Structures are given as C-alpha cells and as structure tokens.
Tab-separated table of C-alpha atoms in Angstrom:
chain	number	residue	atom	x	y	z
A	94	UNK	CA	26.706	175.346	-69.299
A	95	UNK	CA	27.258	173.599	-72.458
A	96	UNK	CA	27.221	174.416	-76.097
A	97	UNK	CA	23.785	173.655	-77.489
A	98	UNK	CA	22.777	173.826	-81.319
A	99	UNK	CA	19.225	173.650	-82.714
A	100	UNK	CA	18.305	173.340	-86.181
A	101	UNK	CA	14.740	173.903	-87.366
A	102	UNK	CA	12.724	174.009	-90.414
A	103	UNK	CA	9.114	175.345	-90.979
A	104	UNK	CA	8.463	176.656	-87.311
A	105	UNK	CA	6.349	179.624	-86.503
A	106	UNK	CA	7.787	183.200	-86.156
A	107	UNK	CA	6.708	182.954	-82.509
A	108	UNK	CA	8.542	179.875	-81.502
A	109	UNK	CA	11.434	181.237	-83.281
A	110	UNK	CA	11.349	184.145	-81.112
A	111	UNK	CA	11.148	181.904	-78.060
A	112	UNK	CA	14.464	180.147	-79.214
A	113	UNK	CA	16.169	183.147	-79.848
A	114	UNK	CA	15.502	184.408	-76.183
A	115	UNK	CA	18.145	181.852	-75.129
A	116	UNK	CA	20.287	181.180	-78.384
A	117	UNK	CA	21.893	183.226	-81.127
A	118	UNK	CA	20.289	182.442	-84.742
A	119	UNK	CA	23.483	182.307	-86.795
A	120	UNK	CA	21.541	181.281	-90.046
A	121	UNK	CA	17.820	181.177	-90.582
A	122	UNK	CA	16.695	178.132	-88.402
A	123	UNK	CA	20.118	177.465	-86.946
A	124	UNK	CA	20.561	178.513	-83.080
A	125	UNK	CA	23.898	178.087	-81.012
A	126	UNK	CA	24.508	179.177	-77.553
A	127	UNK	CA	25.690	177.806	-74.024
A	128	UNK	CA	22.704	176.500	-71.990
A	129	UNK	CA	22.501	174.788	-68.494
A	130	UNK	CA	20.983	171.293	-68.889
A	131	UNK	CA	17.731	172.584	-67.008
A	132	UNK	CA	17.102	175.473	-69.545
A	133	UNK	CA	17.896	173.093	-72.547
A	134	UNK	CA	15.582	170.412	-71.463
A	135	UNK	CA	12.660	172.940	-70.763
A	136	UNK	CA	13.429	174.747	-74.348
A	137	UNK	CA	13.570	171.435	-76.142
A	138	UNK	CA	10.315	170.442	-74.413
A	139	UNK	CA	8.813	173.359	-75.855
A	140	UNK	CA	9.884	173.298	-79.185
A	141	UNK	CA	9.215	169.476	-79.557
A	142	UNK	CA	5.742	170.024	-78.213
A	143	UNK	CA	5.010	172.690	-80.898
A	144	UNK	CA	6.225	170.429	-83.539
A	145	UNK	CA	4.081	167.325	-82.140
A	146	UNK	CA	0.852	169.375	-81.640
A	147	UNK	CA	1.029	171.242	-84.919
A	148	UNK	CA	2.219	168.266	-86.786
A	149	UNK	CA	4.297	170.626	-88.751
A	150	UNK	CA	8.103	171.620	-88.805
A	151	UNK	CA	11.105	169.963	-87.987
A	152	UNK	CA	13.690	170.532	-84.849
A	153	UNK	CA	17.027	168.873	-84.257
A	154	UNK	CA	18.984	169.393	-81.002
A	155	UNK	CA	22.577	168.734	-80.622
A	156	UNK	CA	24.450	168.813	-77.201
A	157	UNK	CA	27.499	167.410	-75.452
A	158	UNK	CA	27.131	163.841	-74.125
A	159	UNK	CA	29.109	161.145	-72.667
A	160	UNK	CA	29.001	159.136	-75.773
A	161	UNK	CA	31.810	157.824	-78.345
A	162	UNK	CA	31.281	160.953	-80.279
A	163	UNK	CA	30.860	163.495	-77.545
A	164	UNK	CA	27.505	164.775	-78.441
A	165	UNK	CA	24.114	163.484	-78.771
A	166	UNK	CA	21.097	164.168	-81.403
A	167	UNK	CA	17.521	164.332	-80.980
A	168	UNK	CA	14.923	165.272	-83.487
A	169	UNK	CA	11.136	165.703	-83.683
A	170	UNK	CA	9.245	166.110	-87.049
A	171	UNK	CA	10.109	165.156	-90.578
A	172	UNK	CA	12.957	166.139	-92.724
A	173	UNK	CA	14.764	164.762	-95.608
A	174	UNK	CA	17.591	164.146	-93.097
A	175	UNK	CA	16.992	161.344	-90.677
A	176	UNK	CA	19.147	160.507	-87.653
A	177	UNK	CA	20.406	156.815	-87.763
A	178	UNK	CA	22.335	154.789	-85.189
A	179	UNK	CA	25.030	152.731	-86.857
A	180	UNK	CA	26.430	150.419	-84.094
A	181	UNK	CA	26.685	153.192	-81.577
A	182	UNK	CA	27.688	155.883	-84.083
A	183	UNK	CA	25.018	158.551	-84.701
A	184	UNK	CA	24.958	159.161	-88.748
A	185	UNK	CA	22.728	161.261	-90.800
A	186	UNK	CA	20.936	159.751	-93.592
A	187	UNK	CA	19.399	161.984	-96.300
A	188	UNK	CA	16.479	160.866	-98.212
A	189	UNK	CA	16.811	161.507	-101.981
A	190	UNK	CA	13.894	162.112	-104.159
A	191	UNK	CA	13.944	159.894	-107.313
A	192	UNK	CA	15.227	161.500	-110.358
A	193	UNK	CA	12.829	161.543	-113.480
A	194	UNK	CA	13.503	158.936	-116.031
A	195	UNK	CA	15.139	160.392	-119.029
A	196	UNK	CA	13.649	159.441	-122.325
A	197	UNK	CA	15.754	157.168	-124.301
A	198	UNK	CA	17.545	158.423	-127.543
A	199	UNK	CA	19.045	156.893	-130.603
A	200	UNK	CA	21.676	159.512	-130.860
A	201	UNK	CA	24.274	159.819	-128.192
A	202	UNK	CA	26.068	163.287	-127.920
A	203	UNK	CA	29.740	162.602	-127.581
A	204	UNK	CA	30.146	165.737	-125.516
A	205	UNK	CA	32.953	167.424	-127.512
C-alpha cells in the first residue's frame, strides 16, 4: 500500500462520495490515503471515466513511482494547472488569464 493523492475540481457529489470511501478528504476536492496498486487503478478508472463522459471537471492523481522525482502524476479534464514534462521532470504550468489593459494617463501618481 502506497500513499495516494487525488485532487479534483467540479466533480459530482456522488463521485466525491465514491472517492471518500477509499481516501480522506483533507480539503475540499483534495483526497489522501494509502491504497494498493489495484484499488488505486480501479478508483482512477472510475474517476477518469466520469470526467471523460461528462466533459466536465478535473482530476489529478499523484502516487509513488520509480522516477527521478519518486512519484508520477496523471490528470484528466481541464484546469488552469497543466502537467508538463521538462526533460524527464514533471512540472506544473499555470495558465494565467491576460490582465485588462490599463488606460493611459498623463498624470503619474508618485505613490507617496
């Protein structure tokens, strides 16, 4: 049994209940616990199938693996956070929305 973390966004209450049968919800949408590889795989299949079939929500799975970082990440759905591989290291890329353009002003406030 290994430590498993699942982070979710916009999932149905029913699916959240299914996840909480196996993991503890430590924060809204964040689940943690120890699972066997078989249970982790079956739970992840159920979560990912729901996200795919409903075209809604987001789920991220983190669990130990034989990699340089010692863990692996898998995700389904869309989020402002995207998993990227950078020469073998898994990194998180956050998509920022463009800020509104500020109107030009002739007067600059010195701030003091």
